[in-house]
XYZ file of C-alpha atoms in Angstrom:
702
model
C 19.233 6.147 11.068
C 18.157 9.561 12.275
C 14.683 10.948 11.563
C 14.422 14.430 10.119
C 13.183 15.839 13.483
C 14.848 13.510 15.946
C 18.256 14.030 17.350
C 20.721 11.415 18.359
C 20.813 10.749 22.135
C 23.445 12.833 23.953
C 22.334 16.198 22.466
C 20.632 18.413 24.936
C 16.940 19.092 23.985
C 15.461 20.435 27.177
C 12.052 22.016 27.240
C 12.201 25.619 26.071
C 11.032 28.418 28.470
C 7.575 29.606 27.825
C 6.863 26.976 25.047
C 4.471 24.019 25.159
C 7.187 21.716 24.100
C 8.398 18.375 25.624
C 11.235 15.944 25.252
C 10.191 12.686 23.428
C 12.837 9.958 23.510
C 12.304 6.917 21.162
C 14.119 3.654 21.623
C 14.286 1.484 18.707
C 16.452 -1.530 17.682
C 19.342 -0.649 19.873
C 19.412 3.008 19.136
C 17.975 6.031 20.928
C 16.489 9.223 19.286
C 15.437 12.459 20.977
C 13.023 14.879 19.647
C 11.228 18.117 20.931
C 7.544 17.919 20.239
C 4.284 19.791 21.041
C 2.257 18.926 24.050
C -0.380 18.101 24.853
C -1.153 15.778 22.002
C -1.782 12.154 21.188
C 1.247 9.987 21.624
C 0.723 8.759 18.038
C 0.651 12.301 16.668
C 3.910 13.034 18.814
C 5.723 10.080 17.336
C 4.617 11.225 13.820
C 5.897 14.653 14.521
C 9.233 13.135 15.466
C 9.354 11.236 12.205
C 8.176 7.832 13.610
C 4.566 7.373 12.404
C 2.767 4.270 13.495
C 0.069 2.220 11.703
C -3.405 2.810 13.068
C -5.733 0.627 10.907
C -8.763 1.321 13.239
C -8.274 5.092 12.645
C -7.561 5.808 16.395
C -10.650 4.021 17.877
C -8.536 1.755 20.135
C -9.729 -1.495 18.519
C -6.922 -2.973 16.645
C -4.075 -2.644 18.994
C -1.546 -2.136 16.193
C -0.163 0.997 17.886
C 0.505 -0.707 21.109
C 3.820 0.526 22.614
C 5.524 0.576 25.888
C 5.943 4.191 27.305
C 6.892 6.027 30.361
C 6.688 9.629 31.490
C 4.000 12.277 31.703
C 1.064 10.615 30.154
C -2.832 10.911 30.435
C -4.371 8.154 32.769
C -5.100 4.827 31.306
C -8.634 5.138 29.985
C -11.231 2.377 30.015
C -11.244 1.915 26.256
C -7.541 1.536 26.242
C -7.431 -0.842 28.995
C -9.955 -3.067 27.234
C -7.864 -3.001 24.128
C -4.776 -3.966 25.955
C -6.365 -6.997 27.726
C -7.756 -10.400 26.665
C -11.316 -9.044 26.647
C -10.638 -7.293 23.370
C -9.454 -10.356 21.640
C -5.884 -8.744 21.149
C -3.600 -11.231 22.998
C -0.462 -10.130 24.636
C 2.483 -9.575 22.265
C 5.472 -11.924 22.947
C 9.117 -11.072 21.676
C 10.421 -13.444 19.001
C 13.405 -15.599 20.284
C 14.670 -15.907 16.881
C 14.949 -12.251 16.367
C 12.055 -12.035 13.831
C 8.813 -9.990 14.221
C 6.794 -10.572 17.365
C 3.323 -11.722 16.960
C 0.349 -12.029 19.196
C -0.839 -15.078 21.326
C 0.671 -17.478 23.634
C 3.294 -19.815 22.107
C 2.205 -23.360 21.894
C 4.961 -26.054 21.451
C 5.966 -26.139 17.808
C 4.843 -29.141 15.769
C 7.501 -30.641 13.436
C 4.878 -31.209 10.552
C 4.578 -27.422 10.098
C 7.503 -26.274 7.922
C 8.220 -23.251 5.795
C 9.467 -23.411 2.331
C 11.799 -20.753 0.896
C 10.030 -18.381 -1.386
C 11.311 -16.133 -4.197
C 10.112 -12.696 -3.284
C 12.992 -10.273 -2.309
C 12.037 -7.740 0.307
C 13.336 -5.655 3.134
C 14.332 -7.409 6.301
C 12.187 -6.659 9.572
C 14.457 -5.255 12.115
C 15.222 -7.853 14.797
C 13.632 -7.488 18.154
C 16.345 -6.333 20.590
C 16.807 -4.907 24.017
C 20.380 -3.722 23.340
C 19.518 -0.081 24.342
C 23.035 1.175 25.411
C 23.334 1.520 29.045
C 19.519 1.159 29.653
C 17.669 -1.869 30.924
C 15.037 -3.503 28.600
C 11.307 -2.677 29.231
C 9.817 -4.981 31.796
C 12.798 -5.146 33.982
C 12.295 -4.747 37.852
C 13.020 -0.962 37.878
C 11.302 -0.080 34.624
C 8.234 2.173 34.965
C 6.941 1.878 31.425
C 3.541 0.361 30.708
C 1.582 -0.823 27.682
C -0.230 1.990 25.961
C -2.215 2.499 22.803
C -0.608 5.522 20.984
C -3.918 6.449 19.458
C -5.629 6.733 22.880
C -2.824 8.136 25.182
C -2.119 11.992 25.508
C 1.431 12.894 25.904
C 1.477 15.766 28.384
C 5.055 16.116 29.189
C 8.545 14.433 28.708
C 8.096 10.907 27.629
C 10.061 7.728 26.585
C 8.538 5.263 24.146
C 9.978 1.727 23.369
C 9.212 0.647 19.781
C 9.490 -3.064 18.868
C 10.196 -3.918 22.422
C 8.813 -6.873 24.252
C 4.979 -6.746 24.336
C 4.887 -3.798 21.930
C 3.607 -4.081 18.385
C 4.417 -0.417 17.350
C 4.099 -1.132 13.614
C 5.933 1.696 11.950
C 4.495 3.023 8.902
C 7.312 5.429 7.720
C 10.401 5.444 9.936
C 13.270 6.844 7.712
C 15.798 4.129 8.532
C 13.216 1.490 7.533
C 12.208 3.375 4.341
C 15.981 3.575 3.344
C 16.032 -0.108 3.176
C 14.395 -2.129 0.470
C 10.646 -2.227 0.955
C 9.927 -4.920 -1.633
C 11.653 -5.809 -4.811
C 10.852 -8.231 -7.447
C 12.884 -9.891 -10.154
C 13.136 -7.762 -13.219
C 11.528 -10.649 -15.231
C 8.479 -10.431 -12.903
C 5.793 -12.937 -13.698
C 3.213 -10.146 -12.969
C 4.191 -8.507 -16.363
C 2.436 -9.611 -19.229
C 3.929 -9.371 -22.840
C 3.017 -6.073 -24.484
C 1.088 -6.261 -27.821
C 3.069 -5.584 -31.045
C 3.495 -1.906 -31.854
C 2.202 -0.621 -28.473
C 5.274 1.405 -27.514
C 5.189 5.059 -28.242
C 8.218 6.173 -30.326
C 11.208 7.857 -28.540
C 13.932 9.843 -30.385
C 17.379 10.307 -28.546
C 20.391 12.403 -29.417
C 23.537 13.271 -27.536
C 24.030 16.794 -26.418
C 27.328 18.637 -25.400
C 27.553 22.321 -24.196
C 30.886 23.757 -23.416
C 31.332 25.496 -20.006
C 33.303 28.394 -21.609
C 30.743 28.910 -24.286
C 28.091 29.317 -21.561
C 30.394 31.633 -19.689
C 30.475 34.014 -22.558
C 26.595 34.373 -22.849
C 24.303 36.762 -20.928
C 22.946 33.709 -19.267
C 23.155 29.863 -19.324
C 19.637 29.445 -20.870
C 20.573 31.254 -24.130
C 23.521 28.821 -24.791
C 21.570 25.690 -23.698
C 18.495 26.483 -25.924
C 20.727 27.312 -28.891
C 22.498 24.034 -28.571
C 19.172 22.199 -28.364
C 17.939 24.011 -31.513
C 21.109 22.974 -33.392
C 20.332 19.324 -32.574
C 16.772 19.722 -34.122
C 15.018 19.789 -30.650
C 12.963 23.022 -30.011
C 11.206 23.658 -26.740
C 7.794 25.001 -25.808
C 7.685 27.764 -23.348
C 6.439 25.289 -20.715
C 9.451 23.020 -21.237
C 12.105 25.622 -21.067
C 12.088 26.023 -17.211
C 12.234 22.280 -16.496
C 14.925 21.633 -19.178
C 17.064 24.435 -17.650
C 16.545 22.803 -14.248
C 17.583 19.407 -15.408
C 20.653 20.823 -17.230
C 21.886 22.636 -14.155
C 21.451 19.515 -12.062
C 23.589 17.544 -14.553
C 26.258 20.250 -15.017
C 29.492 19.876 -13.078
C 31.131 23.237 -12.397
C 33.929 23.920 -14.767
C 33.131 20.993 -16.945
C 31.317 20.701 -20.239
C 27.698 19.432 -20.115
C 27.264 15.862 -21.362
C 23.713 15.086 -21.638
C 21.060 13.285 -23.735
C 18.016 14.938 -25.245
C 14.825 12.848 -25.748
C 11.589 13.552 -27.748
C 8.507 11.497 -26.903
C 4.724 12.082 -27.204
C 5.336 15.561 -28.433
C 7.705 16.494 -25.459
C 11.348 17.175 -25.183
C 13.321 15.949 -22.087
C 17.002 16.275 -21.086
C 18.768 13.807 -19.020
C 22.340 13.686 -17.735
C 25.188 11.706 -19.289
C 23.972 8.603 -21.051
C 20.842 8.189 -18.866
C 17.785 6.905 -20.850
C 14.387 8.404 -20.570
C 12.254 6.623 -17.835
C 8.744 6.668 -16.593
C 6.820 5.171 -13.579
C 3.516 3.358 -13.125
C 2.084 3.648 -9.554
C -0.703 1.923 -7.859
C -1.759 4.077 -4.865
C -3.690 1.478 -2.844
C -5.409 2.195 0.366
C -3.038 -0.104 2.229
C -0.258 -1.030 -0.072
C 1.394 1.187 -2.774
C 3.387 -0.237 -5.651
C 5.599 1.639 -7.926
C 7.367 0.370 -11.039
C 10.066 2.117 -13.132
C 10.306 1.442 -16.799
C 12.607 2.375 -19.603
C 10.484 4.221 -22.122
C 12.560 3.325 -25.148
C 11.657 -0.363 -25.048
C 9.406 -0.875 -22.052
C 11.973 -2.678 -20.021
C 11.181 -3.015 -16.311
C 14.067 -1.525 -14.290
C 12.992 -1.720 -10.630
C 9.907 -2.387 -8.444
C 9.229 -1.000 -4.920
C 6.072 -1.312 -2.801
C 5.205 -0.577 0.723
C 2.508 0.557 3.243
C 0.586 3.707 2.441
C 1.736 6.143 5.066
C -1.730 7.377 5.425
C -2.451 4.280 7.499
C -1.979 6.343 10.687
C -5.202 7.977 9.848
C -6.997 4.645 9.617
C -6.800 1.374 7.624
C -9.804 2.090 5.343
C -10.989 4.923 3.164
C -13.951 5.806 5.504
C -11.704 6.654 8.436
C -9.477 8.794 6.070
C -12.448 10.670 4.561
C -13.939 11.303 8.002
C -10.427 12.874 9.087
C -10.120 14.895 5.814
C -13.601 16.345 6.014
C -13.683 16.976 9.888
C -11.691 20.279 9.831
C -12.956 23.664 9.021
C -12.916 24.174 5.261
C -11.589 27.813 5.621
C -8.638 26.545 7.703
C -5.598 26.684 5.441
C -3.085 25.629 8.119
C -0.646 22.936 7.087
C -1.477 20.955 10.208
C -5.045 20.025 8.967
C -5.811 16.312 8.454
C -6.484 16.980 4.692
C -2.990 18.577 4.253
C -1.305 15.877 6.140
C -3.165 13.055 4.240
C -2.152 14.732 0.911
C 1.466 15.103 2.071
C 1.574 11.422 3.316
C 0.303 10.211 -0.143
C 2.996 12.230 -1.928
C 5.713 11.085 0.590
C 4.653 7.387 0.059
C 5.114 7.829 -3.757
C 8.100 9.932 -3.664
C 10.055 7.599 -1.267
C 9.254 4.429 -3.350
C 10.130 6.081 -6.527
C 13.343 7.346 -5.120
C 14.365 3.917 -3.974
C 13.396 2.406 -7.350
C 15.435 5.128 -9.141
C 18.464 4.136 -6.948
C 17.852 0.427 -7.755
C 17.914 1.174 -11.376
C 20.999 3.345 -11.067
C 19.315 6.457 -12.430
C 18.672 10.019 -11.371
C 15.253 11.159 -10.621
C 15.602 13.811 -13.266
C 15.532 10.908 -15.756
C 11.852 10.219 -14.813
C 9.637 12.228 -17.337
C 6.271 10.675 -16.724
C 4.375 9.175 -13.845
C 0.957 7.325 -14.341
C -1.053 6.639 -11.102
C -4.246 4.929 -10.313
C -6.218 4.301 -7.286
C -9.803 4.467 -5.808
C -11.767 7.621 -5.694
C -10.619 8.545 -2.143
C -7.019 8.006 -2.814
C -7.415 10.294 -5.937
C -8.939 13.038 -3.881
C -6.454 12.833 -1.095
C -3.427 12.923 -3.498
C -4.879 15.895 -5.345
C -5.832 17.652 -2.137
C -9.450 17.629 -2.733
C -11.583 17.754 0.334
C -13.631 14.574 -0.078
C -16.915 15.896 1.188
C -18.920 14.329 -1.561
C -17.488 10.791 -0.916
C -18.680 11.125 2.771
C -22.321 10.573 1.962
C -24.651 9.312 -0.652
C -24.478 9.407 -3.629
C -20.604 9.117 -3.143
C -19.398 11.434 -5.937
C -15.753 11.746 -6.840
C -14.376 15.240 -7.156
C -13.615 14.678 -10.786
C -13.448 11.701 -13.046
C -10.748 12.781 -15.421
C -7.945 14.906 -13.799
C -5.565 17.349 -15.580
C -1.994 16.413 -16.292
C 0.135 18.084 -13.617
C 3.878 18.426 -12.794
C 5.021 16.370 -9.930
C 5.973 19.490 -7.938
C 2.383 20.647 -7.695
C 1.471 17.338 -5.960
C 4.452 17.380 -3.587
C 6.732 14.950 -5.519
C 9.499 17.480 -5.339
C 12.302 15.063 -6.475
C 10.270 14.484 -9.554
C 9.062 17.977 -9.817
C 9.200 18.438 -13.661
C 7.679 14.926 -14.442
C 4.129 14.870 -15.791
C 1.646 13.108 -13.510
C -1.446 11.484 -14.761
C -4.232 9.612 -12.807
C -6.237 7.027 -14.714
C -9.850 8.185 -15.079
C -12.375 7.204 -12.290
C -15.716 5.358 -12.959
C -17.745 6.826 -10.260
C -18.523 6.492 -6.643
C -15.616 4.604 -5.029
C -14.839 2.851 -8.254
C -11.620 4.560 -9.277
C -8.825 4.709 -11.626
C -7.560 1.271 -10.391
C -10.655 -0.322 -11.692
C -10.168 1.363 -15.124
C -6.588 0.224 -15.094
C -7.474 -3.413 -14.490
C -10.388 -3.249 -17.100
C -7.875 -1.786 -19.691
C -5.193 -4.294 -18.842
C -7.663 -7.211 -19.277
C -9.067 -5.837 -22.534
C -5.573 -5.292 -23.873
C -3.301 -8.194 -22.428
C -5.612 -11.126 -22.074
C -7.413 -13.180 -24.724
C -10.771 -11.491 -25.636
C -13.927 -12.786 -23.764
C -17.565 -11.796 -23.984
C -18.470 -12.541 -20.478
C -15.755 -11.805 -17.779
C -15.674 -10.911 -14.066
C -12.914 -8.718 -12.883
C -12.138 -8.710 -9.077
C -9.637 -6.191 -7.584
C -9.232 -7.627 -4.099
C -7.960 -4.903 -1.844
C -8.998 -2.780 1.047
C -11.602 -1.151 -1.222
C -12.753 -4.122 -3.302
C -13.850 -3.189 -6.824
C -15.700 -5.492 -9.168
C -16.364 -5.083 -12.859
C -18.645 -7.330 -14.926
C -18.145 -7.431 -18.543
C -21.514 -8.862 -20.010
C -21.453 -8.855 -23.777
C -21.328 -5.023 -24.541
C -22.163 -3.984 -21.076
C -19.844 -2.876 -18.309
C -21.183 -2.902 -14.776
C -18.966 -2.025 -11.656
C -19.304 -1.659 -8.064
C -17.125 -1.283 -4.966
C -17.312 -2.789 -1.517
C -15.773 -1.743 1.751
C -13.873 -5.108 2.084
C -11.511 -3.620 4.742
C -7.646 -4.331 4.828
C -7.821 -8.055 5.484
C -6.808 -8.985 2.088
C -3.580 -6.954 2.399
C -2.686 -8.222 5.897
C -4.448 -5.287 7.734
C -6.469 -5.737 10.914
C -4.910 -9.283 11.177
C -3.095 -10.061 14.458
C 0.061 -11.273 12.785
C -0.778 -9.412 9.375
C 1.854 -7.814 7.328
C 2.500 -6.966 3.681
C 3.924 -9.505 1.233
C 7.455 -8.644 2.166
C 10.366 -10.755 3.398
C 9.236 -13.047 6.302
C 5.500 -13.051 5.181
C 3.735 -16.322 4.866
C 2.659 -16.034 1.198
C 1.285 -19.420 0.770
C -0.062 -22.429 2.725
C -0.445 -25.917 1.252
C -2.008 -28.890 2.768
C 0.429 -31.713 3.590
C 0.011 -35.294 4.477
C 0.141 -34.594 8.356
C -0.897 -30.934 8.321
C 0.398 -28.099 6.113
C 3.503 -26.382 4.676
C 4.164 -22.658 4.662
C 5.835 -20.739 1.964
C 7.770 -17.740 3.341
C 8.742 -14.689 1.080
C 12.608 -14.510 1.126
C 13.086 -18.033 2.432
C 13.788 -17.015 6.091
C 11.857 -17.531 9.239
C 8.234 -16.733 9.128
C 7.363 -13.313 10.638
C 3.772 -12.673 9.769
C 0.811 -13.467 7.360
C -0.064 -11.558 4.239
C -3.279 -11.691 2.232
C -2.497 -14.703 0.041
C -1.159 -16.651 3.104
C -4.397 -15.814 4.965
C -6.513 -17.177 2.060
C -4.530 -20.271 1.803
C -4.457 -20.826 5.518
C -8.296 -20.687 5.748
C -8.644 -23.100 2.801
C -6.266 -25.529 4.390
C -7.873 -25.307 7.824
C -11.312 -25.756 6.302
C -9.968 -28.919 4.534
C -8.989 -30.458 8.033
C -12.301 -29.265 9.413
C -10.340 -26.962 11.998
C -12.639 -24.214 10.892
C -16.351 -24.742 10.555
C -18.303 -23.506 7.578
C -19.685 -20.658 9.700
C -16.089 -19.495 10.453
C -15.827 -20.805 13.988
C -12.465 -22.194 14.961
C -13.081 -25.559 16.593
C -12.170 -26.265 20.283
C -9.484 -28.607 21.160
C -11.961 -31.330 21.976
C -13.388 -31.223 18.438
C -9.918 -31.197 16.725
C -7.901 -34.408 15.901
C -5.231 -35.209 18.556
C -2.236 -34.171 16.315
C -3.677 -30.697 15.989
C -4.722 -29.918 19.637
C -1.371 -28.564 20.811
C -1.625 -25.833 18.224
C -4.819 -24.439 19.455
C -4.903 -21.913 22.236
C -7.199 -19.415 23.913
C -10.596 -19.483 25.361
C -13.271 -21.560 23.692
C -15.574 -19.382 21.685
C -13.663 -16.202 22.302
C -12.025 -13.819 19.741
C -8.670 -14.723 21.145
C -9.086 -18.338 20.345
C -6.293 -19.168 17.841
C -4.203 -21.785 16.114
C -0.397 -21.743 15.378
C 0.268 -21.824 11.553
C 4.049 -21.620 12.002
C 6.581 -20.621 14.711
C 5.502 -17.030 15.676
C 2.667 -16.912 13.183
C -0.797 -17.511 14.459
C -4.450 -17.113 13.235
C -7.099 -16.073 15.691
C -10.877 -16.240 15.724
C -10.928 -12.443 15.262
C -8.673 -12.730 12.199
C -11.037 -15.247 10.644
C -14.019 -12.953 11.314
C -12.164 -10.116 9.452
C -11.595 -12.283 6.570
C -15.313 -13.256 6.469
C -16.396 -9.642 6.426
C -14.124 -8.978 3.505
C -15.121 -12.021 1.603
C -18.841 -11.654 2.197
C -18.676 -8.064 0.793
C -16.941 -8.913 -2.348
C -19.007 -11.986 -2.948
C -22.206 -10.128 -2.411
C -21.067 -7.432 -4.854
C -20.355 -9.917 -7.566
C -23.666 -11.648 -6.983
C -25.602 -8.457 -7.359
C -23.794 -7.533 -10.547
C -24.624 -10.852 -12.197
C -28.237 -10.407 -11.021
C -28.293 -6.834 -12.549
C -26.984 -8.380 -15.964
C -29.454 -11.333 -15.653
C -26.715 -13.904 -15.766
C -25.179 -16.660 -13.585
C -21.879 -17.870 -12.592
C -22.022 -20.794 -15.077
C -22.365 -18.125 -17.953
C -19.008 -16.580 -17.239
C -16.107 -17.351 -19.503
C -13.355 -15.975 -17.103
C -12.927 -14.599 -13.582
C -9.858 -12.454 -13.347
C -8.638 -11.987 -9.749
C -6.006 -9.142 -9.161
C -4.983 -6.865 -6.500
C -3.327 -7.306 -3.106
C -2.690 -11.108 -3.468
C -0.520 -10.575 -6.458
C 1.039 -13.570 -8.236
C 0.949 -15.686 -4.940
C -2.795 -16.183 -5.367
C -4.088 -19.858 -5.555
C -7.330 -20.056 -7.523
C -8.389 -23.165 -5.688
C -8.317 -21.187 -2.297
C -10.782 -18.751 -3.707
C -13.150 -21.541 -4.289
C -12.438 -23.425 -1.102
C -13.240 -20.341 0.966
C -16.251 -19.444 -0.828
C -15.066 -16.207 -2.313
C -15.893 -17.671 -5.737
C -18.356 -20.437 -6.407
C -17.427 -23.976 -7.577
C -18.879 -23.047 -11.030
C -15.758 -20.853 -11.639
C -13.029 -23.597 -10.969
C -10.824 -23.923 -13.933
C -11.897 -20.391 -15.194
C -9.961 -18.192 -12.737
C -7.039 -16.060 -13.985
C -4.762 -14.506 -11.531
C -3.526 -11.027 -12.594
C -1.440 -9.758 -9.895
C -0.939 -5.868 -9.991
C -3.706 -5.635 -12.643
C -4.373 -2.023 -11.977
C -0.643 -1.254 -12.213
C -0.619 -3.134 -15.533
C -3.150 -0.582 -16.835
C -0.920 2.241 -15.698
C 1.987 0.545 -17.466
C 0.050 0.436 -20.598
C -0.865 4.138 -20.543
C 2.678 5.003 -19.694
C 4.339 3.067 -22.517
C 1.791 3.523 -25.191
C 0.731 6.222 -27.497
C -2.132 8.673 -26.579
C -4.852 6.378 -28.061
C -4.345 4.120 -25.055
C -5.128 6.982 -22.682
C -8.264 7.793 -24.689
C -9.357 4.137 -24.544
C -8.993 4.351 -20.693
C -11.216 7.348 -20.720
C -13.634 5.501 -23.005
C -13.794 2.527 -20.690
C -14.363 4.566 -17.669
C -17.151 6.547 -19.310
C -18.952 3.360 -20.705
C -18.830 1.488 -17.382
C -22.117 1.839 -15.379
C -21.654 2.353 -11.632
C -23.927 0.280 -9.472
C -24.368 1.693 -5.977
C -24.380 -0.972 -3.437
C -25.007 1.336 -0.640
C -28.351 1.992 -1.690
C -29.123 -1.561 -2.983
C -31.991 -3.076 -1.174
C -30.647 -6.599 -1.257
C -27.091 -5.948 -0.402
C -27.255 -6.616 3.324
C -29.055 -9.847 3.092
C -26.781 -11.004 0.232
C -23.713 -9.960 2.282
C -24.936 -11.934 5.363
C -25.725 -15.058 3.115
C -22.089 -15.296 1.802
C -20.300 -14.739 5.213
C -19.930 -18.465 5.482
C -16.614 -20.216 4.354
C -18.181 -22.610 2.016
């Protein structure tokens, strides 16, 4: 459980003479780590340097409180902005440790009500490490002789030696990439995932496979290994292009045991030759690089079988929870600065590290080596595309919001930093324009290919950057909205991804409501689908007014009054949904902003086409909510109007489905994706004269 840069406690790591370095001790889940880091620098940056990056959805503005930790040592004075964000005035209530050992959430703890129950879910995921104070011979933070205090890692400067307590009492410290956490399962689905729709007949690209054996003694007698290897391949009828020779030799040497004969398989698919060790079959990956959540699926290319699925937080979240914050960071540095410490370089590396980590976990789940993965198809919005490819997103920082390129060249994984998959070819689905990226193209391709044909269809990709496509007869109109990360559990006081412990659904019950928890254990937080359902249920009990106001205890029925807490009318007003899971007034406002932006975008696209909601044959809802989405909750919260009831089709992971189609199919599917992207007209909402008034009109939860 050691980070790459941190050393186990006990080793001497004193400050070196003449160097601006300091000792950073990290205490996490009963273990201690020591690293030597540069000073002075922000505490959040120091933790990242040590291999313990924290999520910072507000981009270091000190607003969200997600990077709150207990710290002691040589630190900058507590600034006014930080003090406000650590107190009740900010609407970020104090954090209390979970007595059940689950994730700690914000707010006071009202008496639990027996009518609020949780139902076992089916989503397998990684367990959240328990809250613990077993720190060897040390005392827990908050003891009488402890000098630590609550700090925001994004607003505190580490000036000398320091100790940080992560996941301790009163700390949030949401790790976005701690190595021990990444080594555990991030999110796994059953191989027969309901998100996967049947593939059309004849879609799979043909794959030819043959065994290959090369004797060790024969290779020893040649001038070099490549001559023997390439001759053996030619004897089996597989000839290599010059570009394939280097990668094939690499794969062969990875698979070759010293002194033993090489036993491998050679594959031919889409005009390429690929070598795998032993009897491993050829595999490929489909990856949805979301702003908040990244999902990777591993497939066997011969028959399209799903082998493994992994998803987790985008490690770029420490630069902010939305694309605007990350674009600002990536464009702020001197363009002539080629140092590896620039924000652009770090953002690119974090995107690659996220993909590589999830793909390595998926490969381990599937029992294959990374060298068996020959192709990777990615999608994402325009900002994620630029940051993965290392393009400085200067034209995305202002109108007219132009992507660096709409169609990117096919590149080897090594050129993008996917070193474990260095020889695999990487393609990114073509972008539409503005912030409407390859994820929208993937969703459109999936709907066109996998769903029954429709003439008038609305497609919603509900994520941090919400994209909307309107198919109106032969026209395709698209727009994007800065919905924010609320749909993915971001900027929510008890928000988390749809992993183990997340409340993924809330249903109205006779005396209250029932929560469904992913993994079936104790509830630990609230993901996007749970947030949507919770608001629908609270509206049905009139505990939330149409304008989004959480009612006061005096307005609530007697049986619900013990669940309400906080000041009347304040952002820290809240209600308990389940033990340790609460919804605050601020959380409701975050959802309203996301909901208003998406609804306004859809309304303006319909207006552009000259149609109405009643004219639509189908509304496809995809993205962060996945297969847990309840269409009725979309209508109950006003995200979609009543006219769409009965015509809503959930398509969880729709963008990823488009990646799967391009990965498994022949070249015409890639060409169709390019055609759809080119044929889609981008509607710029940023310059739309009626967007603001439409956005405000649909903030209400009705």
